[in-house]
Short mmCIF file of C-alpha atoms in Angstrom, two decimals:
data_model
loop_
_atom_site.label_atom_id
_atom_site.label_comp_id
_atom_site.label_asym_id
_atom_site.label_seq_id
_atom_site.Cartn_x
_atom_site.Cartn_y
_atom_site.Cartn_z
CA MET A 12 -40.62 4.36 -4.51
CA ARG A 13 -42.84 1.43 -3.52
CA ALA A 14 -42.99 -0.46 -0.20
CA CYS A 15 -44.74 -3.73 0.45
CA GLY A 16 -45.56 -5.22 3.85
CA VAL A 17 -46.67 -8.72 4.85
CA ALA A 18 -48.11 -9.58 8.23
CA VAL A 19 -48.52 -13.28 8.99
CA LEU A 20 -49.97 -14.77 12.15
CA LEU A 21 -48.81 -18.36 12.51
CA SER A 22 -49.67 -21.00 15.00
CA LEU A 23 -47.91 -24.11 13.72
CA VAL A 24 -47.12 -27.56 14.98
CA ALA A 25 -43.33 -28.24 14.82
CA GLY A 26 -41.72 -31.47 15.99
CA GLY A 27 -45.03 -32.68 17.41
CA VAL A 28 -45.29 -29.69 19.83
CA ARG A 29 -47.85 -26.88 19.25
CA ALA A 30 -46.49 -23.34 19.50
CA GLN A 31 -47.83 -21.61 22.56
CA ALA A 32 -48.29 -18.20 20.88
CA PRO A 33 -48.49 -16.89 17.31
CA ALA A 34 -45.50 -15.23 15.58
CA ARG A 35 -45.85 -12.02 13.60
CA LEU A 36 -43.82 -11.50 10.43
CA ASP A 37 -43.56 -8.11 8.69
CA VAL A 38 -41.66 -7.69 5.42
CA ALA A 39 -40.85 -4.44 3.59
CA ILE A 40 -39.03 -3.85 0.28
CA ARG A 41 -37.87 -0.28 -0.42
CA PRO A 42 -37.96 0.79 -3.16
CA GLY A 43 -40.19 -1.74 -4.89
CA THR A 44 -39.07 -0.65 -8.39
CA VAL A 45 -35.37 -0.42 -9.22
CA THR A 46 -32.98 -0.55 -12.15
CA VAL A 47 -30.28 -3.13 -12.82
CA GLY A 48 -27.59 -2.90 -10.13
CA GLN A 49 -29.45 -0.29 -8.06
CA PRO A 50 -29.30 -1.16 -4.33
CA PHE A 51 -32.57 -1.72 -2.48
CA GLN A 52 -33.43 -2.78 1.04
CA LEU A 53 -35.33 -5.76 2.40
CA THR A 54 -36.49 -5.53 6.03
CA VAL A 55 -37.77 -8.63 7.85
CA HIS A 56 -39.34 -8.05 11.27
CA VAL A 57 -40.36 -10.95 13.55
CA ARG A 58 -42.24 -10.69 16.84
CA THR A 59 -42.86 -13.86 18.86
CA ALA A 60 -43.31 -15.13 22.39
CA PRO A 61 -40.48 -14.91 24.93
CA GLY A 62 -38.11 -17.82 25.39
CA ARG A 63 -37.74 -18.42 21.66
CA SER A 64 -34.79 -17.80 19.28
CA VAL A 65 -35.20 -16.31 15.82
CA GLU A 66 -32.85 -17.48 13.03
CA PHE A 67 -32.78 -15.24 9.97
CA PRO A 68 -31.33 -16.48 6.65
CA ASP A 69 -27.95 -15.12 5.56
CA GLY A 70 -29.38 -13.76 2.33
CA PRO A 71 -30.84 -14.78 -1.02
CA ASP A 72 -29.55 -17.63 -3.13
CA SER A 73 -26.16 -16.51 -4.53
CA THR A 74 -26.90 -18.20 -7.88
CA GLY A 75 -30.05 -16.13 -8.52
CA TRP A 76 -30.51 -12.79 -10.22
CA VAL A 77 -30.91 -11.03 -6.86
CA GLN A 78 -27.78 -10.98 -4.70
CA ALA A 79 -26.72 -9.46 -1.39
CA LEU A 80 -24.36 -6.47 -1.49
CA ASP A 81 -23.51 -6.48 2.23
CA PRO A 82 -23.88 -8.91 5.14
CA ARG A 83 -27.24 -8.72 6.88
CA THR A 84 -27.66 -6.46 9.92
CA LEU A 85 -29.63 -7.53 12.99
CA ALA A 86 -31.45 -5.34 15.50
CA GLY A 87 -33.91 -5.73 18.36
CA GLY A 88 -33.84 -7.86 21.46
CA THR A 89 -35.85 -9.74 24.09
CA ALA A 90 -38.39 -8.18 26.44
CA SER A 91 -40.35 -9.72 29.29
CA ASP A 92 -43.43 -10.33 27.14
CA SER A 93 -42.00 -10.90 23.64
CA VAL A 94 -38.98 -11.40 21.36
CA ASP A 95 -38.67 -8.61 18.79
CA ARG A 96 -35.96 -9.03 16.10
CA THR A 97 -35.34 -7.26 12.78
CA ALA A 98 -32.99 -8.25 9.93
CA THR A 99 -32.06 -5.79 7.18
CA TYR A 100 -30.62 -6.88 3.81
CA ARG A 101 -29.03 -4.64 1.19
CA LEU A 102 -29.65 -6.25 -2.19
CA ALA A 103 -29.28 -5.62 -5.93
CA ALA A 104 -30.88 -7.23 -8.98
CA TRP A 105 -29.00 -8.07 -12.16
CA ASN A 106 -31.81 -8.65 -14.66
CA VAL A 107 -34.97 -6.87 -15.76
CA GLY A 108 -38.58 -7.75 -15.03
CA THR A 109 -40.27 -9.10 -11.91
CA LEU A 110 -37.64 -11.11 -10.03
CA ASP A 111 -38.10 -13.42 -7.08
CA LEU A 112 -35.77 -12.54 -4.19
CA GLY A 113 -35.10 -16.23 -3.45
CA MET A 114 -35.07 -15.77 0.32
CA PRO A 115 -35.00 -18.89 2.56
CA ASP A 116 -37.37 -19.24 5.52
CA VAL A 117 -37.05 -17.66 8.94
CA VAL A 118 -36.83 -20.33 11.67
CA ILE A 119 -38.14 -19.84 15.21
CA ARG A 120 -36.97 -22.39 17.76
CA ALA A 121 -38.39 -23.20 21.16
CA GLY A 122 -36.40 -26.06 22.61
CA THR A 123 -36.66 -28.96 20.16
CA ALA A 124 -39.65 -27.46 18.34
CA ALA A 125 -39.02 -25.47 15.16
CA GLN A 126 -41.42 -23.06 13.48
CA ARG A 127 -40.73 -21.83 9.91
CA LEU A 128 -41.91 -18.50 8.54
CA PRO A 129 -41.69 -18.66 4.72
CA LEU A 130 -40.24 -15.71 2.79
CA GLY A 131 -40.92 -17.20 -0.63
CA GLY A 132 -42.85 -15.15 -3.14
CA LEU A 133 -41.12 -11.85 -2.36
CA THR A 134 -40.41 -10.04 -5.61
CA VAL A 135 -38.92 -6.79 -6.87
CA PHE A 136 -39.60 -5.14 -10.22
CA VAL A 137 -36.49 -4.19 -12.23
CA GLN A 138 -37.17 -1.77 -15.05
CA SER A 139 -35.03 -1.35 -18.15
CA VAL A 140 -33.26 1.93 -18.89
CA LEU A 141 -33.10 1.32 -22.65
CA PRO A 142 -35.19 3.56 -24.93
CA ALA A 143 -38.47 2.16 -26.11
CA ASP A 144 -37.37 2.02 -29.76
CA SER A 145 -33.98 0.39 -29.16
CA SER A 146 -35.04 -2.69 -31.12
CA ARG A 147 -35.09 -0.59 -34.32
CA ARG A 148 -31.58 0.76 -33.83
CA THR A 149 -28.70 -1.02 -35.53
CA PRO A 150 -25.03 -0.55 -34.57
CA LYS A 151 -22.55 0.90 -37.01
CA PRO A 152 -20.47 -1.61 -39.00
CA ALA A 153 -16.99 -2.39 -37.71
CA ARG A 154 -14.12 -0.41 -39.19
CA ASP A 155 -11.32 -2.01 -41.16
CA LEU A 156 -8.20 -2.91 -39.19
CA PHE A 157 -5.99 -0.91 -41.58
CA VAL A 158 -7.63 2.06 -43.20
CA GLY A 159 -6.67 2.52 -46.83
CA GLY A 160 -4.26 5.33 -47.56
CA ALA A 161 -2.62 5.25 -44.13
CA PHE A 162 1.13 5.00 -43.66
CA PRO A 163 2.23 1.37 -44.40
CA TRP A 164 2.89 -0.49 -41.14
CA TRP A 165 5.80 -2.47 -42.56
CA ILE A 166 7.78 0.75 -43.10
CA VAL A 167 7.42 1.54 -39.40
CA ALA A 168 8.72 -1.94 -38.52
CA VAL A 169 11.74 -1.53 -40.82
CA LEU A 170 12.60 1.87 -39.37
CA ALA A 171 12.34 0.49 -35.83
CA ALA A 172 14.68 -2.40 -36.70
CA ILE A 173 17.23 -0.02 -38.25
CA ALA A 174 17.12 2.23 -35.19
CA PHE A 175 17.67 -0.76 -32.90
CA LEU A 176 20.70 -1.94 -34.91
CA ILE A 177 22.21 1.56 -34.83
CA TRP A 178 21.76 1.74 -31.04
CA LEU A 179 23.28 -1.72 -30.60
CA ALA A 180 26.36 -0.81 -32.67
CA TRP A 181 26.80 2.45 -30.73
CA ARG A 182 26.61 0.60 -27.41
CA ARG A 183 29.23 -1.96 -28.42
CA ARG A 184 31.58 0.75 -29.67
CA ARG A 185 31.13 2.69 -26.42
CA GLU A 186 31.90 -0.39 -24.33
CA ARG A 187 35.11 -1.01 -26.28
CA ALA A 188 36.16 2.61 -25.80
CA LEU A 189 35.76 2.52 -22.01
CA PRO A 190 38.90 1.63 -20.07
CA ARG A 191 38.69 -1.80 -18.50
CA ALA A 192 39.45 -1.86 -14.81
CA MET A 193 42.24 -4.19 -13.79
CA PRO A 194 41.11 -6.99 -11.46
CA ALA A 195 41.95 -6.38 -7.84
CA THR A 196 44.93 -8.29 -6.43
CA PRO A 197 44.53 -10.47 -3.31
CA PHE A 198 46.29 -7.79 -1.25
CA GLU A 199 43.98 -5.04 -2.55
CA ARG A 200 40.93 -7.16 -1.75
CA ALA A 201 42.25 -7.86 1.75
CA GLU A 202 42.94 -4.18 2.46
CA ARG A 203 39.46 -3.26 1.27
CA GLU A 204 37.87 -5.92 3.48
CA PHE A 205 39.91 -4.91 6.54
CA THR A 206 38.72 -1.32 6.11
CA ARG A 207 35.09 -2.40 5.66
CA ILE A 208 35.15 -4.62 8.78
CA ALA A 209 36.70 -1.87 10.88
CA ALA A 210 33.93 0.51 9.79
CA LEU A 211 31.25 -1.89 11.10
CA GLY A 212 32.17 -1.11 14.70
CA LEU A 213 31.68 -4.70 15.85
CA VAL A 214 34.14 -4.48 18.75
CA GLU A 215 32.47 -1.35 20.09
CA ALA A 216 29.08 -3.10 19.82
CA GLY A 217 30.31 -6.04 21.90
CA GLU A 218 30.53 -8.53 19.02
CA ARG A 219 34.21 -9.28 19.51
CA GLY A 220 34.00 -12.93 18.42
CA ARG A 221 32.35 -12.00 15.15
CA TYR A 222 35.01 -9.35 14.52
CA VAL A 223 37.83 -11.87 14.98
CA SER A 224 36.09 -14.40 12.74
CA LEU A 225 35.73 -11.85 9.93
CA VAL A 226 39.32 -10.62 9.98
CA VAL A 227 40.64 -14.20 10.04
CA GLU A 228 38.44 -15.03 7.05
CA VAL A 229 40.12 -12.14 5.21
CA VAL A 230 43.53 -13.67 5.99
CA ARG A 231 42.35 -17.09 4.75
CA ASP A 232 40.95 -15.55 1.56
CA TYR A 233 44.22 -13.69 0.93
CA LEU A 234 46.29 -16.83 1.40
CA HIS A 235 43.98 -18.75 -0.94
CA GLY A 236 44.45 -16.06 -3.58
CA ARG A 237 48.22 -16.24 -3.19
CA PHE A 238 48.44 -20.02 -2.76
CA PRO A 239 45.49 -21.82 -4.41
CA LEU A 240 46.20 -25.04 -2.47
CA ALA A 241 45.32 -23.26 0.78
CA SER A 242 41.60 -23.68 0.18
CA LEU A 243 39.05 -22.04 2.41
CA SER A 244 37.54 -25.45 3.19
CA LEU A 245 40.73 -26.71 4.88
CA THR A 246 41.21 -26.79 8.62
CA THR A 247 43.91 -24.76 10.38
CA ASP A 248 46.33 -27.69 10.50
CA GLU A 249 45.74 -28.48 6.83
CA VAL A 250 46.35 -24.86 5.81
CA LEU A 251 49.60 -24.71 7.78
CA HIS A 252 50.68 -27.98 6.18
CA GLU A 253 49.99 -26.67 2.66
CA LEU A 254 51.93 -23.46 3.38
CA ALA A 255 54.92 -25.18 5.00
CA ASP A 256 57.15 -24.55 1.97
CA ALA A 257 56.04 -20.94 1.45
CA THR A 258 59.04 -18.89 2.54
CA THR A 259 57.17 -15.57 2.42
CA VAL A 260 54.57 -16.61 5.02
CA PRO A 261 55.30 -15.87 8.75
CA HIS A 262 54.41 -19.39 9.89
CA ASP A 263 54.63 -18.88 13.65
CA ARG A 264 52.51 -15.74 13.67
CA LEU A 265 49.97 -17.29 11.30
CA ALA A 266 49.71 -20.45 13.42
CA ARG A 267 49.11 -18.47 16.64
CA LEU A 268 46.50 -16.28 14.92
CA LEU A 269 44.52 -19.15 13.39
CA THR A 270 44.68 -21.27 16.55
CA GLU A 271 43.38 -18.51 18.80
CA ALA A 272 40.68 -17.66 16.30
CA ASP A 273 39.54 -21.32 16.30
CA LEU A 274 39.27 -21.22 20.09
CA VAL A 275 37.12 -18.11 19.86
CA LYS A 276 34.87 -19.47 17.10
CA PHE A 277 34.44 -23.09 18.16
CA ALA A 278 35.27 -23.19 21.90
CA ARG A 279 33.60 -19.88 22.85
CA ARG A 280 36.80 -18.64 24.44
CA PRO A 281 36.26 -15.33 26.27
CA LEU A 282 37.76 -12.38 24.50
CA THR A 283 38.45 -8.88 25.78
CA THR A 284 38.15 -5.76 23.69
CA ASP A 285 41.90 -5.14 23.69
CA ARG A 286 42.67 -8.71 22.68
CA ALA A 287 40.13 -8.57 19.84
CA LEU A 288 41.74 -5.39 18.50
CA ASP A 289 45.20 -7.00 18.86
CA LEU A 290 44.09 -10.00 16.79
CA GLY A 291 42.71 -7.66 14.14
CA ARG A 292 46.02 -5.80 13.93
CA GLU A 293 47.91 -9.09 13.85
CA ALA A 294 45.75 -10.37 10.97
CA ARG A 295 46.49 -7.26 8.95
CA ALA A 296 50.19 -7.52 9.82
CA VAL A 297 50.39 -11.13 8.61
CA VAL A 298 48.87 -10.17 5.26
CA THR A 299 51.17 -7.15 4.92
CA HIS A 300 54.23 -9.23 5.83
CA GLU A 301 53.51 -11.84 3.17
CA HIS A 302 52.71 -9.20 0.56
CA LEU A 303 55.96 -7.28 1.13
CA ALA A 304 58.01 -10.48 1.25
CA SER A 305 56.58 -11.67 -2.06
CA THR A 306 56.86 -8.29 -3.82
CA PRO A 307 60.21 -7.77 -5.55
CA ALA A 308 62.09 -4.68 -4.46
CA PRO A 309 62.18 -1.85 -7.05
CA ARG A 310 65.35 -1.59 -9.08
CA THR A 311 67.58 1.47 -8.60
CA GLU A 312 69.76 2.74 -11.42
CA ALA A 313 73.45 3.36 -10.71
CA ALA A 314 74.41 6.99 -10.45
#
């Protein structure tokens, strides 16, 4: 471990004004001999007259071989008779030999006057960890990509392709063997949605308007599935007009349900808990009525 110290007494003229008292600069590098990438510490201590500010550099030049590992740390303070400040840098070198730290100057300011304490010329010795006779050592030659006598690679590729084709044929055969589920009817979808909405507990949570909007959307979706002209983008009057000739639809009940739901959704009409539940039951009843009216009655054989 090696440490180096520099003490400089400066009395400089800066900005045309002579400094009133000298400044003392002490520098220490520990250790003075390192290896590549090994952290070492640079300590810069400045003591000057009171009433002055000391500006330390952020660190060495980032493009050089010596770089800072951590931000600098500052210590010290101001007394009645002097300003005593210390900056500590944690550095590392990335080349071998005697390397310049590349540190900028320390600046001491007193009003408009500036005094510079140079840190140039600070060096650290970086030793190599290679053996002394490494220049006479030659690396082994590179091996062949495919060693002779090994299993031919193209056979592996063929076997992998055959295995993939077998798996693909098995998957297709399995998919054909599985029973295909019949698509849900509009009534089945509506019943499933009514059950899902009821399980949300919206009325109990105070979201009565949202509950009514959802159940009415189920009715609109059911009617669209049964009568494609009753599109979901139509208004209430347009839907009632399109369904005017549908004999299975309870027109009066549907009109009252859609109209009241519009008042709740668009006019913010107050809604009680009982009325919200009544509208939910009415929506389900309208769907059930149309489904039963459009479903042919089962045939009974004569005794």
